[in-house]
Amino acid sequence: MLKPSSPVQYLKGVGPAKAEVFQRLGITTVMDLLRHYPRGYIDRTTVSKISSITPGQNCTVMGTVLGFQVRPTRDGRRDFILVLTDETGSVECIWFNQPFLQRVFKTGLEVVVSGEVGFYRGKQIKNPVYEILSREDQELIHTGRIVPSYRLTADIGQKILRRTVKRTLESCVPLLRESLPEHVLKRRNLSGLQEALRQIHFPDDWTAQQKARERLAFEELFYMQLILARRKQRAQEPSRALAFSTDGPRFSRFLETLPFQLTQAQKRVLEEMRLDLSSRRVMNRLLEGDVGCGKTVVALAACLMVADNGCQAAFMAPTEILVEQHYATACRLLKEFDVKMAALYGKTRTRAREQIPKQAREGELDIVFGTHALIQEHVQFARLGLVVVDEQHRFGVLQRGALAGKGIFPHTLVMSATPIPRTLAMTVFGDLDVSVIDEMPPGRRRVVTRIVEDGERAKVYEFLAKKVREGRQAFVVYPLVEESEKSEQLMAATEMAQHLSRNPLLRGVRVGLMHGRMKSDEKEKTMERFKTGEIDLLVSTTVIEVGIDVSNASIMIVEHPDRYGLSQLHQLRGRVGRGEHESYCILIKETETGGDASRRLGILANCDDGFKIAEADLAIRGPGEFLGTRQHGLPEFRIADLLRDGPLLSLARREAFLLLERDPELSHPQNAPARRTLNELKDFTATLPAA
Ligand code: ADP
Ligand code: MG
């Protein structure tokens, strides 16, 4: 007896050779085959009478084979001709150059064909899809119905796949156990697994197909959310956390000493974090906010709160330049307080490089800044209470797991400069609590965004030169491209820098260059010269290094803007407009850039709400591209689609979290399907972000 877990090889008509082909489609077991959902469908529902078909339409007809022949053509083709008849008349079907079909058909066979009607000495159906109706099995598979169409690989065709799926549905599906708890199905009015599998492959009609899809997509989203809910539940087990007092001496004074007032949004987020840190649950929080909204100061406040309690904080950023910048900010904002801080980055001298880890280990440092190497490698902490991860999306999600793996459970705050659309946040960061800073500090100016064509460069340069004479500074950014193109890109940027420094329109403008191949101390030097105003115009290939705060820089020029996602462009744009000067973002697009790309860029020019831009970006590029890194931590869905299933995802999330809240161990008999399915989902779990 075949079980869902049996290898497909034992299915009728498969065997070892075919099983290998199936393997290439990721199909190993019977269940894999059933979960190989159609990629699309062809509607061949309506069967027409032969007399009623007309040239130009697509039709499906059913009839008896009256006769057939192979007809050679003048140009050497050997066409197969078949005459089909029903009670209303007969029609010729033609398959160009497929003489072997004469071995397939027999006079008198019942056949269904679907194809386009042409006219050649009478009506003719051209290259139709056909299905021979066997006596025992009168049910149609390939035509005369909504026909599934599958993702294929070499050596396997639609027909074989359809037939194998159909047989398997008949033989194995009745044995399948339901994978969702009955009460969830009832409450959400979802169909059962058996019915859904039948209807997803061979739907009776479109309504049935939709209902099946909904059920199967729900299931996928539900289990993803259940895994995240469990992870969150584990992380929050009370005994593991350090509870802090949140009115320590330094923290309380910190807000008063700031050179500015926190925005309402910053205050609210700080309050959310205070609650976390004072509870006995481990904080796992994502802090989202548009670029420039002031996340750093909020994170520093949290670090200070932790330091007040005699614990340590690790503050991580993706690049050394950002580490340096955060460290400098912290030194400035915390200078009145007796906080012991250190940063590990390129410039750190060898002696300090050895000393800092030692001091961290012995508990002499309150806050340590560094790249992610800080946690991953040798640095240990005496009393690590908080980990701050800036620009989380650049780290890749996986590193979140590194800490828990060491058996450390500090509070964690991850920050993302790219607003993440809700559906993605629920997926990739679904085990985190989310705080949002949705307000900008007062006095921010809207960055004037212009899309110009390559041919208008001269005007851009004149404008640039004028602004530099007024004392402003500018960035020119070259797109971050694939590893393989890196050297070309480097050349382009280097040439660009040379071209700009020689350009007569830019006489007197001091040009600097920064690219990914430079050593970190060279980068730092260049950055320093830009900050101190020795460089007016910084040409850069690396977007990340521009994640910096230079308030005198008021012009951002982006080359090849069409190669970026909208969110990235928005983030680049956020690098200017931080000071008191009117700021500009100029996108120089190639002249041949198509209408789509122009429309996309137009969204950016007309909108400066990072969340709205992120939604648009997600819709245009899809989730994987949006997140951008290979380690983006997106589970691979078979049928759910984050773009269209947002509401279903919310629903699945609510159900999953509710289920776990009411039955934390999933021990109630009615939740047995959930417990069982979760155990079977090991492969799926592996595609989720690390715990
Ligand atoms: P991001 O959220 O993009 O990381 P930053 O934390 O770098 O933004 O803050 C951007 C700038 O805004 C910094 O120079 C910071 O000092 C300043 N800033 C932060 N909060 C406020 C505020 N409430 N009022 C005025 N300026 C602020
Ligand atoms: Mg930042």
Short mmCIF file of N, CA and C in Angstrom, two decimals, residues 54-172:
data_model
loop_
_atom_site.label_atom_id
_atom_site.label_comp_id
_atom_site.label_asym_id
_atom_site.label_seq_id
_atom_site.Cartn_x
_atom_site.Cartn_y
_atom_site.Cartn_z
N THR A 54 -15.96 27.83 -35.54
CA THR A 54 -15.69 28.77 -36.63
C THR A 54 -14.21 29.14 -36.63
N PRO A 55 -13.65 29.38 -37.82
CA PRO A 55 -12.23 29.72 -37.93
C PRO A 55 -11.88 30.92 -37.05
N GLY A 56 -10.69 30.87 -36.44
CA GLY A 56 -10.22 31.98 -35.62
C GLY A 56 -10.42 31.74 -34.14
N GLN A 57 -11.37 30.83 -33.79
CA GLN A 57 -11.60 30.62 -32.35
C GLN A 57 -10.81 29.41 -31.86
N ASN A 58 -10.64 29.35 -30.53
CA ASN A 58 -10.10 28.15 -29.92
C ASN A 58 -11.27 27.28 -29.53
N CYS A 59 -11.16 25.99 -29.79
CA CYS A 59 -12.30 25.15 -29.46
C CYS A 59 -11.86 23.81 -28.91
N THR A 60 -12.78 23.16 -28.25
CA THR A 60 -12.60 21.79 -27.82
C THR A 60 -13.75 20.98 -28.40
N VAL A 61 -13.44 19.92 -29.13
CA VAL A 61 -14.52 19.08 -29.65
C VAL A 61 -14.24 17.61 -29.28
N MET A 62 -15.31 16.87 -29.24
CA MET A 62 -15.20 15.47 -28.89
C MET A 62 -15.82 14.66 -30.03
N GLY A 63 -15.15 13.59 -30.46
CA GLY A 63 -15.71 12.84 -31.57
C GLY A 63 -15.02 11.50 -31.77
N THR A 64 -15.41 10.82 -32.85
CA THR A 64 -14.86 9.51 -33.17
C THR A 64 -13.90 9.66 -34.34
N VAL A 65 -12.78 8.91 -34.30
CA VAL A 65 -11.83 8.97 -35.40
C VAL A 65 -12.42 8.25 -36.61
N LEU A 66 -12.58 9.00 -37.71
CA LEU A 66 -13.15 8.46 -38.93
C LEU A 66 -12.05 7.89 -39.81
N GLY A 67 -10.89 8.52 -39.76
CA GLY A 67 -9.76 8.04 -40.54
C GLY A 67 -8.59 8.98 -40.37
N PHE A 68 -7.40 8.57 -40.86
CA PHE A 68 -6.24 9.45 -40.76
C PHE A 68 -5.22 9.10 -41.82
N GLN A 69 -4.28 9.99 -42.08
CA GLN A 69 -3.23 9.72 -43.05
C GLN A 69 -2.05 10.66 -42.80
N VAL A 70 -0.90 10.28 -43.35
CA VAL A 70 0.24 11.19 -43.33
C VAL A 70 0.33 11.82 -44.70
N ARG A 71 0.34 13.18 -44.75
CA ARG A 71 0.31 13.85 -46.04
C ARG A 71 1.61 14.62 -46.25
N PRO A 72 2.42 14.17 -47.20
CA PRO A 72 3.68 14.88 -47.46
C PRO A 72 3.39 16.23 -48.11
N THR A 73 4.17 17.23 -47.79
CA THR A 73 3.98 18.54 -48.42
C THR A 73 5.11 18.78 -49.40
N ARG A 74 4.94 19.82 -50.24
CA ARG A 74 5.94 20.10 -51.25
C ARG A 74 7.28 20.48 -50.62
N ASP A 75 7.23 21.15 -49.49
CA ASP A 75 8.51 21.54 -48.89
C ASP A 75 9.05 20.49 -47.92
N GLY A 76 8.57 19.27 -48.02
CA GLY A 76 9.22 18.17 -47.31
C GLY A 76 8.65 17.85 -45.94
N ARG A 77 7.60 18.51 -45.53
CA ARG A 77 7.00 18.17 -44.24
C ARG A 77 6.15 16.93 -44.40
N ARG A 78 5.95 16.22 -43.29
CA ARG A 78 5.00 15.10 -43.33
C ARG A 78 3.94 15.35 -42.27
N ASP A 79 2.85 15.92 -42.73
CA ASP A 79 1.80 16.30 -41.79
C ASP A 79 0.89 15.12 -41.49
N PHE A 80 0.42 15.11 -40.25
CA PHE A 80 -0.52 14.08 -39.86
C PHE A 80 -1.94 14.66 -39.88
N ILE A 81 -2.83 14.00 -40.61
CA ILE A 81 -4.20 14.49 -40.75
C ILE A 81 -5.16 13.47 -40.14
N LEU A 82 -6.09 13.97 -39.38
CA LEU A 82 -7.05 13.08 -38.73
C LEU A 82 -8.44 13.65 -38.96
N VAL A 83 -9.38 12.79 -39.29
CA VAL A 83 -10.75 13.29 -39.45
C VAL A 83 -11.59 12.79 -38.28
N LEU A 84 -12.23 13.76 -37.66
CA LEU A 84 -13.00 13.49 -36.45
C LEU A 84 -14.47 13.78 -36.74
N THR A 85 -15.34 12.96 -36.16
CA THR A 85 -16.76 13.20 -36.46
C THR A 85 -17.61 13.11 -35.20
N ASP A 86 -18.62 13.93 -35.13
CA ASP A 86 -19.64 13.75 -34.09
C ASP A 86 -21.01 13.80 -34.77
N GLU A 87 -22.09 13.88 -34.01
CA GLU A 87 -23.40 13.74 -34.65
C GLU A 87 -23.76 14.95 -35.52
N THR A 88 -22.95 16.02 -35.44
CA THR A 88 -23.30 17.21 -36.22
C THR A 88 -22.45 17.36 -37.48
N GLY A 89 -21.36 16.61 -37.58
CA GLY A 89 -20.53 16.76 -38.77
C GLY A 89 -19.13 16.25 -38.53
N SER A 90 -18.23 16.58 -39.45
CA SER A 90 -16.85 16.13 -39.25
C SER A 90 -15.88 17.27 -39.55
N VAL A 91 -14.66 17.12 -39.04
CA VAL A 91 -13.66 18.17 -39.20
C VAL A 91 -12.27 17.55 -39.30
N GLU A 92 -11.41 18.24 -40.03
CA GLU A 92 -10.04 17.76 -40.18
C GLU A 92 -9.17 18.36 -39.09
N CYS A 93 -8.31 17.53 -38.48
CA CYS A 93 -7.31 18.04 -37.54
C CYS A 93 -5.96 17.83 -38.19
N ILE A 94 -5.07 18.80 -38.00
CA ILE A 94 -3.76 18.66 -38.62
C ILE A 94 -2.65 18.91 -37.60
N TRP A 95 -1.66 17.99 -37.63
CA TRP A 95 -0.46 18.17 -36.80
C TRP A 95 0.71 18.29 -37.77
N PHE A 96 1.30 19.46 -37.82
CA PHE A 96 2.35 19.67 -38.81
C PHE A 96 3.57 18.81 -38.51
N ASN A 97 3.98 18.05 -39.51
CA ASN A 97 5.21 17.29 -39.42
C ASN A 97 5.29 16.35 -38.21
N GLN A 98 4.20 15.68 -37.91
CA GLN A 98 4.24 14.72 -36.79
C GLN A 98 3.73 13.36 -37.25
N PRO A 99 4.44 12.77 -38.21
CA PRO A 99 3.95 11.52 -38.81
C PRO A 99 3.81 10.39 -37.80
N PHE A 100 4.59 10.45 -36.72
CA PHE A 100 4.56 9.35 -35.75
C PHE A 100 3.18 9.19 -35.11
N LEU A 101 2.34 10.22 -35.25
CA LEU A 101 1.01 10.12 -34.63
C LEU A 101 0.17 8.99 -35.23
N GLN A 102 0.58 8.55 -36.42
CA GLN A 102 -0.20 7.45 -37.01
C GLN A 102 -0.12 6.19 -36.17
N ARG A 103 0.87 6.13 -35.31
CA ARG A 103 0.94 4.96 -34.42
C ARG A 103 0.12 5.18 -33.16
N VAL A 104 -0.38 6.39 -32.97
CA VAL A 104 -1.11 6.71 -31.74
C VAL A 104 -2.60 6.48 -31.89
N PHE A 105 -3.11 6.85 -33.08
CA PHE A 105 -4.57 6.80 -33.25
C PHE A 105 -5.04 5.52 -33.95
N LYS A 106 -6.29 5.18 -33.72
CA LYS A 106 -6.92 4.08 -34.45
C LYS A 106 -8.30 4.54 -34.88
N THR A 107 -8.75 4.08 -35.99
CA THR A 107 -10.11 4.41 -36.42
C THR A 107 -11.10 3.91 -35.38
N GLY A 108 -12.07 4.75 -35.08
CA GLY A 108 -13.09 4.34 -34.11
C GLY A 108 -12.83 4.80 -32.69
N LEU A 109 -11.61 5.29 -32.43
CA LEU A 109 -11.32 5.77 -31.07
C LEU A 109 -12.12 7.02 -30.75
N GLU A 110 -12.48 7.15 -29.49
CA GLU A 110 -13.11 8.38 -29.01
C GLU A 110 -12.01 9.35 -28.62
N VAL A 111 -12.08 10.56 -29.16
CA VAL A 111 -10.98 11.51 -28.93
C VAL A 111 -11.54 12.89 -28.60
N VAL A 112 -10.83 13.59 -27.73
CA VAL A 112 -11.14 15.00 -27.48
C VAL A 112 -9.95 15.82 -27.93
N VAL A 113 -10.19 16.86 -28.70
CA VAL A 113 -9.08 17.71 -29.13
C VAL A 113 -9.40 19.18 -28.80
N SER A 114 -8.33 19.94 -28.49
CA SER A 114 -8.49 21.37 -28.25
C SER A 114 -7.45 22.11 -29.07
N GLY A 115 -7.89 23.13 -29.78
CA GLY A 115 -6.93 23.89 -30.55
C GLY A 115 -7.60 25.00 -31.33
N GLU A 116 -6.79 25.67 -32.12
CA GLU A 116 -7.31 26.80 -32.86
C GLU A 116 -7.89 26.31 -34.19
N VAL A 117 -9.04 26.88 -34.56
CA VAL A 117 -9.67 26.50 -35.81
C VAL A 117 -9.10 27.37 -36.94
N GLY A 118 -8.66 26.69 -38.02
CA GLY A 118 -8.19 27.43 -39.19
C GLY A 118 -9.07 27.08 -40.39
N PHE A 119 -8.62 27.50 -41.51
CA PHE A 119 -9.38 27.17 -42.71
C PHE A 119 -8.41 26.81 -43.82
N TYR A 120 -8.52 25.58 -44.35
CA TYR A 120 -7.70 25.15 -45.47
C TYR A 120 -8.53 24.13 -46.23
N ARG A 121 -9.11 24.54 -47.29
CA ARG A 121 -10.07 23.69 -48.01
C ARG A 121 -11.13 23.16 -47.04
N GLY A 122 -11.60 23.97 -46.22
CA GLY A 122 -12.56 23.56 -45.19
C GLY A 122 -12.02 23.87 -43.82
N LYS A 123 -12.87 23.72 -42.81
CA LYS A 123 -12.43 23.99 -41.44
C LYS A 123 -11.39 22.96 -41.00
N GLN A 124 -10.46 23.42 -40.20
CA GLN A 124 -9.34 22.55 -39.83
C GLN A 124 -8.87 22.96 -38.42
N ILE A 125 -8.65 21.98 -37.56
CA ILE A 125 -8.11 22.34 -36.23
C ILE A 125 -6.61 22.09 -36.25
N LYS A 126 -5.86 23.16 -35.90
CA LYS A 126 -4.41 23.11 -36.10
C LYS A 126 -3.66 22.71 -34.83
N ASN A 127 -2.76 21.75 -34.98
CA ASN A 127 -1.92 21.31 -33.87
C ASN A 127 -2.64 21.19 -32.53
N PRO A 128 -3.77 20.52 -32.51
CA PRO A 128 -4.52 20.50 -31.25
C PRO A 128 -3.86 19.65 -30.16
N VAL A 129 -4.22 19.94 -28.92
CA VAL A 129 -3.91 19.03 -27.82
C VAL A 129 -4.96 17.94 -27.89
N TYR A 130 -4.57 16.71 -27.71
CA TYR A 130 -5.57 15.66 -27.84
C TYR A 130 -5.56 14.77 -26.62
N GLU A 131 -6.68 14.07 -26.48
CA GLU A 131 -6.74 13.05 -25.44
C GLU A 131 -7.61 11.92 -25.95
N ILE A 132 -7.05 10.74 -25.88
CA ILE A 132 -7.82 9.58 -26.31
C ILE A 132 -8.57 9.04 -25.11
N LEU A 133 -9.87 8.91 -25.27
CA LEU A 133 -10.67 8.45 -24.13
C LEU A 133 -10.62 6.94 -24.08
N SER A 134 -10.13 6.43 -22.97
CA SER A 134 -10.08 4.98 -22.87
C SER A 134 -11.43 4.49 -22.37
N ARG A 135 -11.65 3.25 -22.55
CA ARG A 135 -12.95 2.71 -22.19
C ARG A 135 -13.18 2.77 -20.68
N GLU A 136 -12.15 2.32 -19.94
CA GLU A 136 -12.39 2.19 -18.49
C GLU A 136 -12.45 3.55 -17.80
N ASP A 137 -11.69 4.49 -18.34
CA ASP A 137 -11.60 5.75 -17.61
C ASP A 137 -12.19 6.84 -18.47
N GLN A 138 -13.40 7.19 -18.15
CA GLN A 138 -14.11 8.15 -18.99
C GLN A 138 -13.86 9.59 -18.57
N GLU A 139 -13.01 9.74 -17.54
CA GLU A 139 -12.81 11.10 -17.06
C GLU A 139 -11.71 11.78 -17.85
N LEU A 140 -11.93 13.00 -18.24
CA LEU A 140 -10.96 13.70 -19.06
C LEU A 140 -9.82 14.24 -18.20
N ILE A 141 -8.62 14.20 -18.77
CA ILE A 141 -7.48 14.75 -18.07
C ILE A 141 -6.92 15.95 -18.82
N HIS A 142 -6.68 15.79 -20.10
CA HIS A 142 -5.93 16.80 -20.84
C HIS A 142 -6.78 17.84 -21.53
N THR A 143 -8.04 17.57 -21.65
CA THR A 143 -8.87 18.49 -22.41
C THR A 143 -10.33 18.35 -21.99
N GLY A 144 -11.19 19.23 -22.50
CA GLY A 144 -12.60 19.15 -22.15
C GLY A 144 -12.88 19.59 -20.73
N ARG A 145 -11.90 20.25 -20.09
CA ARG A 145 -12.07 20.65 -18.70
C ARG A 145 -11.08 21.77 -18.40
N ILE A 146 -11.02 22.21 -17.16
CA ILE A 146 -9.91 23.10 -16.78
C ILE A 146 -8.70 22.20 -16.60
N VAL A 147 -7.70 22.42 -17.39
CA VAL A 147 -6.57 21.50 -17.45
C VAL A 147 -5.38 22.11 -16.70
N PRO A 148 -4.78 21.35 -15.80
CA PRO A 148 -3.62 21.89 -15.09
C PRO A 148 -2.39 21.94 -15.97
N SER A 149 -1.54 22.89 -15.70
CA SER A 149 -0.30 22.98 -16.45
C SER A 149 0.82 23.15 -15.44
N TYR A 150 1.79 22.24 -15.49
CA TYR A 150 2.79 22.14 -14.42
C TYR A 150 4.14 22.68 -14.84
N ARG A 151 4.91 23.03 -13.84
CA ARG A 151 6.32 23.33 -14.07
C ARG A 151 6.98 22.01 -14.48
N LEU A 152 7.77 22.05 -15.52
CA LEU A 152 8.33 20.82 -16.08
C LEU A 152 9.84 20.85 -16.04
N THR A 153 10.43 19.74 -16.39
CA THR A 153 11.86 19.71 -16.62
C THR A 153 12.07 18.83 -17.84
N ALA A 154 13.31 18.73 -18.32
CA ALA A 154 13.54 17.91 -19.51
C ALA A 154 13.08 16.47 -19.24
N ASP A 155 12.66 15.80 -20.24
CA ASP A 155 12.26 14.39 -20.19
C ASP A 155 10.95 14.14 -19.45
N ILE A 156 10.21 15.17 -19.20
CA ILE A 156 8.89 14.91 -18.65
C ILE A 156 7.92 15.93 -19.23
N GLY A 157 6.81 15.43 -19.74
CA GLY A 157 5.86 16.33 -20.39
C GLY A 157 4.63 16.55 -19.53
N GLN A 158 3.81 17.51 -19.95
CA GLN A 158 2.57 17.79 -19.23
C GLN A 158 1.72 16.54 -19.11
N LYS A 159 1.67 15.79 -20.21
CA LYS A 159 0.74 14.67 -20.21
C LYS A 159 1.09 13.62 -19.17
N ILE A 160 2.37 13.29 -19.09
CA ILE A 160 2.79 12.28 -18.12
C ILE A 160 2.51 12.77 -16.71
N LEU A 161 2.86 14.04 -16.50
CA LEU A 161 2.68 14.59 -15.17
C LEU A 161 1.20 14.59 -14.79
N ARG A 162 0.38 15.07 -15.72
CA ARG A 162 -1.06 15.10 -15.44
C ARG A 162 -1.59 13.72 -15.13
N ARG A 163 -1.18 12.75 -15.94
CA ARG A 163 -1.70 11.42 -15.74
C ARG A 163 -1.24 10.86 -14.40
N THR A 164 0.04 11.08 -14.08
CA THR A 164 0.55 10.55 -12.82
C THR A 164 -0.16 11.20 -11.63
N VAL A 165 -0.34 12.51 -11.71
CA VAL A 165 -1.02 13.20 -10.62
C VAL A 165 -2.44 12.68 -10.48
N LYS A 166 -3.10 12.52 -11.61
CA LYS A 166 -4.49 12.08 -11.60
C LYS A 166 -4.63 10.71 -10.93
N ARG A 167 -3.76 9.81 -11.33
CA ARG A 167 -3.80 8.47 -10.73
C ARG A 167 -3.53 8.53 -9.24
N THR A 168 -2.54 9.36 -8.89
CA THR A 168 -2.17 9.43 -7.48
C THR A 168 -3.30 10.02 -6.65
N LEU A 169 -3.97 11.00 -7.24
CA LEU A 169 -5.11 11.58 -6.53
C LEU A 169 -6.13 10.50 -6.22
N GLU A 170 -6.36 9.64 -7.20
CA GLU A 170 -7.36 8.60 -7.01
C GLU A 170 -6.92 7.56 -5.99
N SER A 171 -5.63 7.17 -6.08
CA SER A 171 -5.22 6.06 -5.23
C SER A 171 -4.79 6.51 -3.83
N CYS A 172 -4.13 7.65 -3.73
CA CYS A 172 -3.52 8.00 -2.44
C CYS A 172 -4.28 9.03 -1.62
#
